[in-house]
Amino acid sequence: MEHFVVSARKYRPQTFKDVVGQQAITNTLLNAIENNHLAQALLFTGPRGVGKTTCARILAKMINSDGNTSEDEDFAFNIFELDAASNNSVDDIRNLTDQVRIPPQVGKYKVYIIDEVHMLSQAAFNAFLKTLEEPPKHCIFILATTEKHKIIPTILSRCQIFDFKRITVTDAKEYLKYIAEEQDINAEDDALHIIAQKADGAMRDALSIFDRVVSFSGKNLTRQAVTENLNVLDYETYFTSTDLILENKIPDLLVQFNAILSKGFDGHHYIAGLASHFRDLMVCKNQVTIELLEVGEDTKQKYIEQSQKTSHSFLMRGIQLANDCDLKYKTSKNQRLLVELTLMQLASITFDGEKKNNKYFIIPPSYFKARSIQPIPVQKPKAETKKPEQTASTTKEDIEENITAVAEPVVIPKISIEKPKKVTSGLSLKSIREKKEHQIRQMDVVIDEEDLPKEPVKQEDLEKAWYNYTQSLHKKGEKIMASILEMEAPKLKGIAICLTYSNNTNKIELERSQYPLLVYLKKTLKNYDLHLDISVNEEVAKKYAFTPQEKYEKLKEKNPNIEILKRTFGLDV
């Protein structure tokens, strides 16, 4: 049986050109070698599996190569790899410093690659400082770590730092496509994309997942095989969920969620993926941001088609609900119920029924149009009907005509009679509370804003409308509210009317009575997006002088010579 070599080792880059996704670092190292400008202490830092150790080995091989050596030469006698996770004591570092003094027997440089250098102890770091600062000319140190913040600053200051970035999904997918072609594997684009996403920026993880999926599916690598083997929710699940949400099919949506749980998936993973799906749909709403969608071409077309079925407000509300569920999931006692409630709320966003929204009462403009009264026929009571008097000259036809006229139905309008409501005294606390609650309910009424004017507002127009409203309050006898409005001049910032008071009492009083003020301003200024932004700044409150000493201090602030006058004549306050 032939020995199997994993793809991470079999396709390990041998030159800087083969390194994936680190062009900035590889170009810097190549220029440093060509210009003989290479530092003797290098620190490679970044996530796992992005090529730190690979670049260190390629660099060690390149600086020892003189152009006459074969490509298979690995300069094993010149490259020393040390695992700092297991060799982290002071004695290990001392042995290393003793070896550094010996020049290389073959090649120009001795390269020491210390992996996971952050695992060294504090004493080992201190013992390594002097050698790292002034190494011999024939020695180069390459330190590699995934946690740069654990390395002491004195080590960092002696190294030239190279930050390796995560490999993008596109770069990882292209490299996996190249490997699939090398192994004669027929791989779907979406399947490679899922593997690249699952790797989370690590090329070594992507290659390991690729080997595992190939062992499962053979030479034909499909999206379905990848999702089954990796136990991930594919795009089709979220496309189906979104269609059910848009169609308000709550029972089918709950059944689908139950099927997802029965397959072993976590509800937290599902709701987080649904929020990401809504985000991707919102990205597709604009041609400028559609490039932020990291999916295959076929899947991208599906996203574009479904995004046309959704509105911007629906996606914003959906992201908010899904994100709230994501934050509350770990602390919830009944996690499944939490996700199911979120799904029911999502499916009720566009529900056009009796309970359209649990927060606002949506009143269409047609509600305010005049309505016609439908009359109903009512028969005249028999008690009020008088029999026609029959005289000698009255014929049979006259009698029948009179009876028909009396029996003709009388049309009266339909009147709905309601029981009289209990009257509450206008001076009681209950009436005041009901009035405030009524105003709050009025603030919650949302009219279709598409037909309302939203003209730009100028500061001088706002001040004029503000003054007119204040004068109307004076005429009505509402002196307290009028004085509160006169305390501060409103400042317009966009669609916000900003006010700053010196105490919280004025703010609360204005917030309680803001509804008629906003109605007047919106109607007068013809902009129904205006709102109040009230803040409190106690530092702006005026300080009054009451005692003689305080009055004296005020006068002294205006004229310091008063203090000289007091001392000269020995005056008292």
Coordinates of C-alpha atoms in Angstrom, one line a residue:
M1 CA 0.0 0.0 0.0
E2 CA 1.4 3.3 -1.1
H3 CA 2.1 5.8 1.7
F4 CA -0.5 8.7 1.7
V5 CA 0.8 12.2 2.0
V6 CA -1.7 14.8 3.1
S7 CA -2.2 17.8 0.8
A8 CA -0.9 20.2 3.4
R9 CA 2.6 18.6 3.1
K10 CA 2.4 17.4 -0.5
Y11 CA 1.6 20.8 -1.8
R12 CA 3.6 22.9 0.6
P13 CA 5.1 25.8 -1.4
Q14 CA 8.7 25.6 -2.3
T15 CA 9.2 29.1 -3.5
F16 CA 7.7 32.5 -2.5
K17 CA 5.7 32.6 -5.7
D18 CA 3.7 29.5 -4.6
V19 CA 2.7 31.1 -1.2
V20 CA -1.0 31.9 -1.2
G21 CA -2.4 35.3 -0.1
Q22 CA 0.8 36.8 1.4
Q23 CA 2.2 38.7 -1.6
A24 CA 3.1 41.8 0.4
I25 CA 5.4 39.8 2.8
T26 CA 6.9 37.6 0.1
N27 CA 7.8 40.6 -2.1
T28 CA 9.4 42.3 0.9
L29 CA 11.5 39.3 1.7
L30 CA 12.6 38.9 -2.0
N31 CA 13.6 42.5 -2.3
A32 CA 15.5 42.3 1.0
I33 CA 17.5 39.2 -0.2
E34 CA 18.3 40.8 -3.6
N35 CA 19.4 44.1 -2.1
N36 CA 21.3 42.4 0.8
H37 CA 19.1 44.2 3.3
L38 CA 17.8 41.3 5.4
A39 CA 17.6 41.7 9.1
Q40 CA 19.2 39.1 11.4
A41 CA 16.1 38.8 13.6
L42 CA 12.7 38.3 12.0
L43 CA 9.3 37.8 13.7
F44 CA 6.5 36.1 11.7
T45 CA 3.2 36.5 13.4
G46 CA -0.4 35.7 12.3
P47 CA -3.2 33.1 12.5
R48 CA -2.5 29.4 12.2
G49 CA -2.0 27.8 8.8
V50 CA -1.3 31.0 6.8
G51 CA 2.3 30.2 5.9
K52 CA 4.6 31.4 8.6
T53 CA 6.8 28.3 9.0
T54 CA 6.7 27.7 5.2
C55 CA 8.0 31.2 4.5
A56 CA 10.7 30.8 7.1
R57 CA 11.9 27.6 5.4
I58 CA 11.8 29.1 1.9
L59 CA 13.8 32.1 3.2
A60 CA 16.4 29.9 4.9
K61 CA 16.8 27.9 1.7
M62 CA 17.1 31.0 -0.5
I63 CA 19.8 32.8 1.5
N64 CA 22.0 29.7 1.5
S65 CA 21.6 29.0 -2.2
D66 CA 24.4 30.4 -4.4
G67 CA 22.8 29.5 -7.8
N68 CA 24.8 26.3 -8.4
T69 CA 23.0 24.1 -5.9
S70 CA 20.1 21.8 -7.0
E71 CA 16.5 22.5 -6.3
D72 CA 16.3 19.4 -4.1
E73 CA 19.0 20.7 -1.7
D74 CA 17.3 21.5 1.6
F75 CA 20.4 22.7 3.5
A76 CA 19.4 20.5 6.5
F77 CA 22.8 21.2 8.2
N78 CA 22.2 24.9 8.1
I79 CA 18.5 25.1 9.2
F80 CA 17.6 24.4 12.8
E81 CA 13.9 24.3 13.9
L82 CA 13.2 24.6 17.6
D83 CA 9.7 24.1 19.1
A84 CA 9.5 26.6 21.9
A85 CA 6.4 24.9 23.3
S86 CA 8.5 21.9 24.6
N87 CA 12.0 23.6 24.7
N88 CA 11.0 26.7 26.8
S89 CA 13.5 26.6 29.7
V90 CA 16.6 28.6 30.3
D91 CA 18.9 25.6 29.7
D92 CA 17.4 25.1 26.2
I93 CA 18.1 28.7 25.3
R94 CA 21.7 28.5 26.7
N95 CA 22.3 25.4 24.5
L96 CA 21.0 27.4 21.5
T97 CA 23.3 30.3 22.2
D98 CA 26.3 28.0 22.5
Q99 CA 25.6 26.5 19.1
V100 CA 25.2 30.0 17.5
R101 CA 28.9 30.7 17.9
I102 CA 29.9 27.8 15.6
P103 CA 30.0 28.9 11.9
P104 CA 28.2 26.8 9.2
Q105 CA 30.1 24.1 7.4
V106 CA 28.0 24.4 4.2
G107 CA 26.4 27.5 2.9
K108 CA 26.6 31.1 4.2
Y109 CA 24.1 31.3 7.1
K110 CA 22.8 29.2 10.0
V111 CA 19.1 29.8 10.3
Y112 CA 17.3 29.2 13.6
I113 CA 13.5 28.9 13.2
I114 CA 11.9 29.1 16.7
D115 CA 8.2 28.1 16.4
E116 CA 5.6 29.1 19.0
V117 CA 8.1 31.5 20.5
H118 CA 5.5 33.0 22.9
M119 CA 5.7 29.8 24.9
L120 CA 9.1 30.7 26.2
S121 CA 9.3 31.4 29.9
Q122 CA 10.2 34.9 31.2
A123 CA 13.7 33.7 32.2
A124 CA 14.2 32.1 28.8
F125 CA 13.3 35.4 27.1
N126 CA 15.8 37.3 29.3
A127 CA 18.5 34.8 28.5
F128 CA 17.8 35.2 24.8
L129 CA 17.9 39.0 24.7
K130 CA 21.7 39.5 24.3
T131 CA 22.1 36.9 21.6
L132 CA 19.1 38.2 19.7
E133 CA 20.3 41.8 19.8
E134 CA 23.9 41.1 18.6
P135 CA 24.0 37.7 16.8
P136 CA 27.0 36.6 14.8
K137 CA 27.2 37.6 11.2
H138 CA 26.5 34.0 10.0
C139 CA 23.4 33.6 12.1
I140 CA 19.7 34.6 11.4
F141 CA 16.8 34.1 13.8
I142 CA 13.3 33.6 12.5
L143 CA 10.7 33.6 15.3
A144 CA 7.1 32.4 14.5
T145 CA 4.0 32.9 16.8
T146 CA 0.3 33.1 16.7
E147 CA 0.1 35.3 19.8
K148 CA 2.3 38.3 19.4
H149 CA 0.8 40.1 22.5
K150 CA 2.4 37.4 24.8
I151 CA 5.9 38.3 23.7
I152 CA 7.7 40.8 25.9
P153 CA 8.4 44.3 24.3
T154 CA 12.2 43.9 24.6
I155 CA 12.1 40.9 22.2
L156 CA 9.7 42.7 19.8
S157 CA 12.0 45.8 19.7
R158 CA 14.9 43.6 18.5
C159 CA 13.0 42.0 15.6
Q160 CA 11.7 43.0 12.2
I161 CA 8.0 42.1 12.5
F162 CA 6.0 40.6 9.6
D163 CA 2.2 40.4 10.2
F164 CA 0.7 37.5 8.1
K165 CA -3.0 38.1 7.3
R166 CA -5.8 35.6 7.0
I167 CA -6.2 34.1 3.5
T168 CA -9.3 35.3 1.8
V169 CA -12.0 32.9 0.7
T170 CA -11.4 33.7 -2.9
D171 CA -7.6 32.9 -2.7
A172 CA -8.3 29.7 -0.8
K173 CA -10.9 28.6 -3.3
E174 CA -8.6 29.2 -6.2
Y175 CA -5.8 27.2 -4.6
L176 CA -8.2 24.3 -3.8
K177 CA -9.4 24.4 -7.4
Y178 CA -5.7 24.1 -8.6
I179 CA -5.2 21.1 -6.3
A180 CA -8.4 19.5 -7.5
E181 CA -7.2 19.8 -11.1
E182 CA -3.9 18.3 -10.1
Q183 CA -5.6 15.2 -8.6
D184 CA -8.2 14.9 -11.4
I185 CA -11.1 15.6 -9.1
N186 CA -14.3 17.1 -10.5
A187 CA -15.2 19.7 -7.9
E188 CA -18.2 22.1 -7.9
D189 CA -17.4 25.8 -7.3
D190 CA -19.9 26.0 -4.4
A191 CA -18.3 23.0 -2.8
L192 CA -14.8 24.5 -2.8
H193 CA -16.3 27.8 -1.6
I194 CA -17.9 26.1 1.4
I195 CA -14.5 24.5 2.3
A196 CA -12.8 27.8 2.0
Q197 CA -15.3 29.4 4.3
K198 CA -15.1 26.6 6.8
A199 CA -11.3 27.0 7.0
D200 CA -11.7 30.5 8.3
G201 CA -8.6 32.0 6.7
A202 CA -6.2 29.1 7.3
M203 CA -4.9 27.3 4.2
R204 CA -3.7 24.3 6.1
D205 CA -7.2 23.8 7.6
A206 CA -8.7 24.2 4.1
L207 CA -6.4 21.4 2.7
S208 CA -7.2 19.1 5.6
I209 CA -10.9 19.6 5.1
F210 CA -10.4 19.0 1.3
D211 CA -8.7 15.7 2.0
R212 CA -11.5 14.6 4.3
V213 CA -14.2 15.4 1.9
V214 CA -12.4 13.8 -1.0
S215 CA -12.1 10.6 1.1
F216 CA -15.9 10.8 1.7
S217 CA -17.1 11.6 -1.9
G218 CA -14.3 10.3 -4.1
K219 CA -13.5 12.0 -7.4
N220 CA -16.8 13.9 -7.7
L221 CA -16.9 16.7 -5.1
T222 CA -20.4 18.2 -4.8
R223 CA -21.9 20.8 -2.6
Q224 CA -24.3 18.3 -1.1
A225 CA -21.4 15.9 -0.2
V226 CA -19.5 18.8 1.4
T227 CA -22.5 19.9 3.5
E228 CA -23.2 16.4 4.7
N229 CA -19.6 15.6 5.6
L230 CA -18.9 18.9 7.3
N231 CA -22.3 19.1 9.0
V232 CA -22.9 22.7 7.9
L233 CA -26.1 24.4 6.8
D234 CA -25.9 25.2 3.2
Y235 CA -27.4 28.2 1.4
E236 CA -30.5 26.3 0.3
T237 CA -31.6 26.0 3.9
Y238 CA -31.6 29.8 4.4
F239 CA -33.1 30.5 1.0
T240 CA -36.1 28.2 1.9
S241 CA -36.4 29.8 5.4
T242 CA -36.5 33.3 3.9
D243 CA -39.2 32.2 1.4
L244 CA -41.3 30.8 4.2
I245 CA -40.8 34.0 6.2
L246 CA -41.9 36.2 3.3
E247 CA -44.9 34.0 2.6
N248 CA -45.9 34.2 6.4
K249 CA -46.0 30.4 6.6
I250 CA -45.3 30.0 10.3
P251 CA -46.2 26.3 10.6
D252 CA -44.0 25.3 7.7
L253 CA -41.2 27.4 9.2
L254 CA -41.4 25.7 12.6
V255 CA -41.4 22.3 10.9
Q256 CA -38.3 23.2 8.9
F257 CA -36.5 24.3 12.1
N258 CA -37.5 21.1 13.8
A259 CA -36.0 19.1 10.9
I260 CA -32.8 21.1 11.2
L261 CA -32.5 20.3 14.9
S262 CA -33.2 16.6 14.2
K263 CA -30.1 16.5 11.9
G264 CA -27.9 17.5 14.9
F265 CA -27.5 21.2 14.1
D266 CA -27.4 23.8 16.9
G267 CA -30.2 26.4 17.0
H268 CA -27.6 29.1 17.8
H269 CA -25.7 28.3 14.6
Y270 CA -28.9 28.4 12.6
I271 CA -30.1 31.8 13.8
A272 CA -26.6 33.3 13.4
G273 CA -26.5 32.0 9.9
L274 CA -30.0 33.4 9.2
A275 CA -28.8 36.9 10.3
S276 CA -25.8 36.5 8.0
H277 CA -28.2 35.5 5.2
F278 CA -30.2 38.7 5.7
R279 CA -27.0 40.7 5.6
D280 CA -26.0 39.1 2.3
L281 CA -29.5 39.9 0.9
M282 CA -29.1 43.5 2.0
V283 CA -25.6 43.6 0.3
C284 CA -27.3 42.5 -3.0
K285 CA -29.7 45.4 -2.8
N286 CA -27.0 47.8 -4.1
Q287 CA -24.7 47.3 -7.1
V288 CA -21.9 49.0 -5.2
T289 CA -21.9 46.6 -2.3
I290 CA -22.6 43.4 -4.2
E291 CA -18.9 42.7 -4.5
L292 CA -18.9 42.2 -0.7
L293 CA -20.8 38.9 -1.2
E294 CA -18.3 36.1 -1.0
V295 CA -20.1 33.3 -2.7
G296 CA -20.0 31.5 -6.1
E297 CA -21.5 32.9 -9.2
D298 CA -24.5 30.6 -9.2
T299 CA -25.3 31.3 -5.6
K300 CA -24.8 35.0 -6.1
Q301 CA -27.5 35.0 -8.8
K302 CA -29.8 33.3 -6.3
Y303 CA -29.1 36.0 -3.7
I304 CA -29.8 38.7 -6.2
E305 CA -33.2 37.2 -7.2
Q306 CA -34.3 36.7 -3.6
S307 CA -33.1 40.2 -2.6
Q308 CA -35.6 41.7 -5.2
K309 CA -38.4 40.0 -3.2
T310 CA -37.5 41.7 0.0
S311 CA -37.6 45.4 1.2
H312 CA -35.0 47.3 3.0
S313 CA -37.1 47.8 6.1
F314 CA -37.9 44.0 6.2
L315 CA -34.2 43.1 6.1
M316 CA -33.3 45.7 8.8
R317 CA -36.0 44.4 11.1
G318 CA -35.0 40.8 10.3
I319 CA -31.3 41.4 11.2
Q320 CA -32.3 43.2 14.4
L321 CA -34.6 40.3 15.5
A322 CA -32.0 37.6 14.6
N323 CA -29.2 39.5 16.2
D324 CA -31.2 39.9 19.5
C325 CA -31.9 36.2 19.5
D326 CA -28.2 35.5 18.9
L327 CA -27.3 37.7 21.9
K328 CA -29.9 36.1 24.2
Y329 CA -29.4 32.5 23.2
K330 CA -26.7 31.5 25.7
T331 CA -28.5 33.0 28.7
S332 CA -31.9 31.7 27.7
K333 CA -33.5 28.8 29.8
N334 CA -35.5 27.6 26.9
Q335 CA -33.3 28.1 23.8
R336 CA -35.5 26.3 21.3
L337 CA -38.5 28.4 22.3
L338 CA -36.4 31.5 21.9
V339 CA -35.5 30.7 18.3
E340 CA -39.1 29.6 17.5
L341 CA -40.5 32.9 18.9
T342 CA -37.9 34.8 16.8
L343 CA -39.0 32.9 13.7
M344 CA -42.7 33.7 14.3
Q345 CA -41.8 37.3 14.7
L346 CA -39.9 37.3 11.5
A347 CA -42.8 35.7 9.7
S348 CA -45.1 38.3 11.1
I349 CA -43.2 41.4 9.8
T350 CA -45.0 41.4 6.5
F351 CA -48.2 39.8 7.7
D352 CA -51.2 41.8 6.4
G353 CA -53.8 40.6 8.8
E354 CA -55.7 41.7 11.9
K355 CA -52.5 41.7 14.0
K356 CA -50.1 43.2 11.6
N357 CA -47.6 44.6 14.1
N358 CA -47.4 44.2 17.8
K359 CA -45.8 47.6 18.3
Y360 CA -47.5 50.1 16.0
F361 CA -51.0 50.5 14.6
I362 CA -50.6 51.1 10.9
I363 CA -53.4 53.4 9.6
P364 CA -53.5 53.7 5.8
P365 CA -54.4 57.1 4.2
S366 CA -57.6 55.7 2.9
Y367 CA -58.9 55.5 6.5
F368 CA -59.2 59.3 6.6
K369 CA -61.2 59.6 3.4
A370 CA -64.9 60.3 3.6
R371 CA -67.1 57.2 3.9
S372 CA -70.5 56.8 2.4
I373 CA -73.4 55.9 4.8
Q374 CA -75.3 52.8 3.6
P375 CA -79.1 53.2 4.3
I376 CA -81.2 50.3 5.2
P377 CA -85.0 50.0 4.5
V378 CA -87.3 50.1 7.6
Q379 CA -91.0 49.3 7.6
K380 CA -93.3 51.8 9.2
P381 CA -94.9 50.4 12.4
K382 CA -98.4 49.2 12.1
A383 CA -99.6 51.2 15.0
E384 CA -98.9 54.4 13.2
T385 CA -100.6 53.3 10.0
K386 CA -104.1 54.8 9.4
K387 CA -106.6 53.1 7.3
P388 CA -107.8 55.3 4.4
E389 CA -111.3 56.6 4.7
Q390 CA -113.7 55.2 2.2
T391 CA -116.2 57.5 0.8
A392 CA -118.9 57.1 -1.7
S393 CA -116.8 58.7 -4.4
T394 CA -113.7 56.6 -3.6
T395 CA -113.0 53.9 -6.1
K396 CA -111.2 50.6 -5.6
E397 CA -108.1 51.9 -7.5
D398 CA -107.8 54.9 -5.1
I399 CA -107.9 52.7 -2.1
E400 CA -105.1 50.4 -3.4
E401 CA -103.0 53.4 -4.3
N402 CA -103.3 54.9 -0.7
I403 CA -102.4 51.5 0.8
T404 CA -99.3 51.2 -1.4
A405 CA -98.2 54.7 -0.4
V406 CA -98.5 54.0 3.3
A407 CA -96.7 50.6 3.0
E408 CA -93.8 52.1 1.1
P409 CA -90.6 51.5 3.2
V410 CA -88.9 54.5 4.7
V411 CA -85.1 54.8 4.3
I412 CA -83.2 56.0 7.4
P413 CA -79.5 55.9 8.0
K414 CA -77.9 53.2 10.1
I415 CA -76.9 54.6 13.5
S416 CA -74.7 52.7 15.9
I417 CA -75.6 53.2 19.5
E418 CA -72.9 52.6 22.1
K419 CA -73.2 52.6 25.8
P420 CA -72.1 55.8 27.4
K421 CA -68.6 55.6 28.8
K422 CA -67.9 56.5 32.4
V423 CA -67.0 60.1 32.7
T424 CA -63.9 60.9 34.6
S425 CA -63.4 64.2 36.4
G426 CA -60.9 66.5 34.6
L427 CA -59.3 67.5 37.9
S428 CA -58.5 63.9 39.1
L429 CA -55.1 62.2 38.9
K430 CA -56.7 59.4 36.8
S431 CA -57.8 61.9 34.1
I432 CA -54.3 63.4 33.9
R433 CA -52.8 59.9 33.6
E434 CA -55.3 58.9 30.9
K435 CA -54.5 62.1 29.0
K436 CA -50.8 61.3 29.0
E437 CA -51.4 57.7 28.0
H438 CA -53.7 58.9 25.1
Q439 CA -50.9 61.2 23.9
I440 CA -48.4 58.4 24.0
R441 CA -50.8 56.2 22.0
Q442 CA -51.1 59.0 19.5
M443 CA -47.3 59.1 19.2
D444 CA -47.4 55.4 18.3
V445 CA -49.8 55.9 15.4
V446 CA -47.8 55.6 12.2
I447 CA -49.3 56.8 9.0
D448 CA -47.9 55.8 5.6
E449 CA -44.9 58.1 5.4
E450 CA -44.4 57.8 1.6
D451 CA -47.2 60.3 0.9
L452 CA -46.1 62.8 3.6
P453 CA -44.0 65.9 2.7
K454 CA -40.3 66.0 3.7
E455 CA -39.2 69.4 2.5
P456 CA -35.9 70.9 3.7
V457 CA -36.1 73.2 6.8
K458 CA -34.2 76.3 7.5
Q459 CA -33.1 77.5 10.9
E460 CA -34.9 80.9 10.5
D461 CA -38.2 79.1 9.6
L462 CA -37.9 76.9 12.6
E463 CA -37.3 79.9 14.9
K464 CA -40.3 81.7 13.5
A465 CA -42.6 78.6 13.9
W466 CA -41.3 78.1 17.4
Y467 CA -42.1 81.7 18.3
N468 CA -45.6 81.5 16.9
Y469 CA -46.4 78.4 18.8
T470 CA -45.1 79.9 22.0
Q471 CA -47.3 83.0 21.5
S472 CA -50.3 80.7 21.0
L473 CA -49.6 79.0 24.3
H474 CA -49.6 82.4 26.0
K475 CA -53.0 83.2 24.5
K476 CA -54.3 79.8 25.8
G477 CA -53.0 80.5 29.3
E478 CA -50.4 77.7 29.3
K479 CA -47.8 80.0 30.8
I480 CA -45.5 77.2 32.2
M481 CA -45.0 75.4 28.9
A482 CA -44.6 78.7 27.1
S483 CA -41.8 79.7 29.5
I484 CA -40.1 76.4 29.1
L485 CA -40.0 76.8 25.3
E486 CA -38.7 80.4 25.7
M487 CA -35.8 79.3 27.9
E488 CA -33.8 77.8 25.0
A489 CA -33.6 78.6 21.3
P490 CA -34.0 75.5 19.2
K491 CA -31.1 74.5 17.0
L492 CA -31.7 72.5 13.8
K493 CA -29.3 69.6 13.1
G494 CA -30.6 67.7 10.0
I495 CA -34.1 66.6 11.0
A496 CA -33.4 66.8 14.8
I497 CA -34.5 69.9 16.8
C498 CA -31.9 70.1 19.5
L499 CA -32.6 71.7 22.9
T500 CA -30.3 71.8 26.0
Y501 CA -31.8 72.5 29.5
S502 CA -30.0 73.1 32.8
N503 CA -32.2 70.6 34.7
N504 CA -34.1 67.4 34.1
T505 CA -37.4 68.8 35.2
N506 CA -37.8 70.9 32.1
K507 CA -36.8 68.0 29.9
I508 CA -39.4 65.7 31.4
E509 CA -42.2 68.3 31.1
L510 CA -41.4 69.0 27.5
E511 CA -41.3 65.3 26.6
R512 CA -44.7 64.9 28.1
S513 CA -46.2 67.7 26.0
Q514 CA -44.2 67.3 22.8
Y515 CA -46.9 65.8 20.7
P516 CA -48.9 69.0 19.9
L517 CA -45.7 70.8 19.4
L518 CA -44.4 68.3 16.9
V519 CA -47.7 68.2 15.1
Y520 CA -47.6 71.9 14.7
L521 CA -44.0 72.1 13.6
K522 CA -44.3 69.2 11.1
K523 CA -47.4 70.7 9.5
T524 CA -46.0 74.2 9.4
L525 CA -42.6 73.4 8.1
K526 CA -43.9 70.6 5.8
N527 CA -41.4 68.0 7.1
Y528 CA -42.8 64.9 8.9
D529 CA -39.4 63.5 9.8
L530 CA -38.7 66.2 12.4
H531 CA -38.2 65.0 16.0
L532 CA -37.0 66.5 19.2
D533 CA -33.5 65.8 20.7
I534 CA -33.6 67.1 24.3
S535 CA -30.5 66.9 26.5
V536 CA -29.6 68.1 30.0
N537 CA -26.4 70.0 30.9
E538 CA -26.3 71.2 34.5
E539 CA -23.2 73.3 33.9
V540 CA -25.1 75.8 31.9
A541 CA -27.4 76.6 34.8
K542 CA -27.1 80.2 35.9
K543 CA -25.7 80.8 39.4
Y544 CA -27.4 83.6 41.5
A545 CA -25.7 85.5 44.3
F546 CA -27.8 85.7 47.5
T547 CA -25.5 86.4 50.4
P548 CA -23.4 89.6 50.7
Q549 CA -20.3 87.6 50.4
E550 CA -21.5 86.0 47.1
K551 CA -22.5 89.5 45.8
Y552 CA -19.0 90.7 46.6
E553 CA -17.4 87.9 44.8
K554 CA -19.4 88.6 41.7
L555 CA -18.4 92.2 41.8
K556 CA -14.8 91.3 42.3
E557 CA -14.9 89.1 39.2
K558 CA -16.1 92.1 37.1
N559 CA -13.6 94.6 38.7
P560 CA -10.6 93.2 40.7
N561 CA -9.8 96.8 41.9
I562 CA -12.6 96.4 44.5
E563 CA -10.3 94.2 46.5
I564 CA -7.6 96.9 46.6
L565 CA -10.2 99.5 47.7
K566 CA -11.4 97.2 50.5
R567 CA -7.8 96.7 51.8
T568 CA -6.9 100.4 51.5
F569 CA -9.7 101.7 53.6
G570 CA -10.3 98.6 55.7
L571 CA -13.8 98.1 54.5
D572 CA -16.1 95.3 55.5
V573 CA -18.6 93.4 53.4

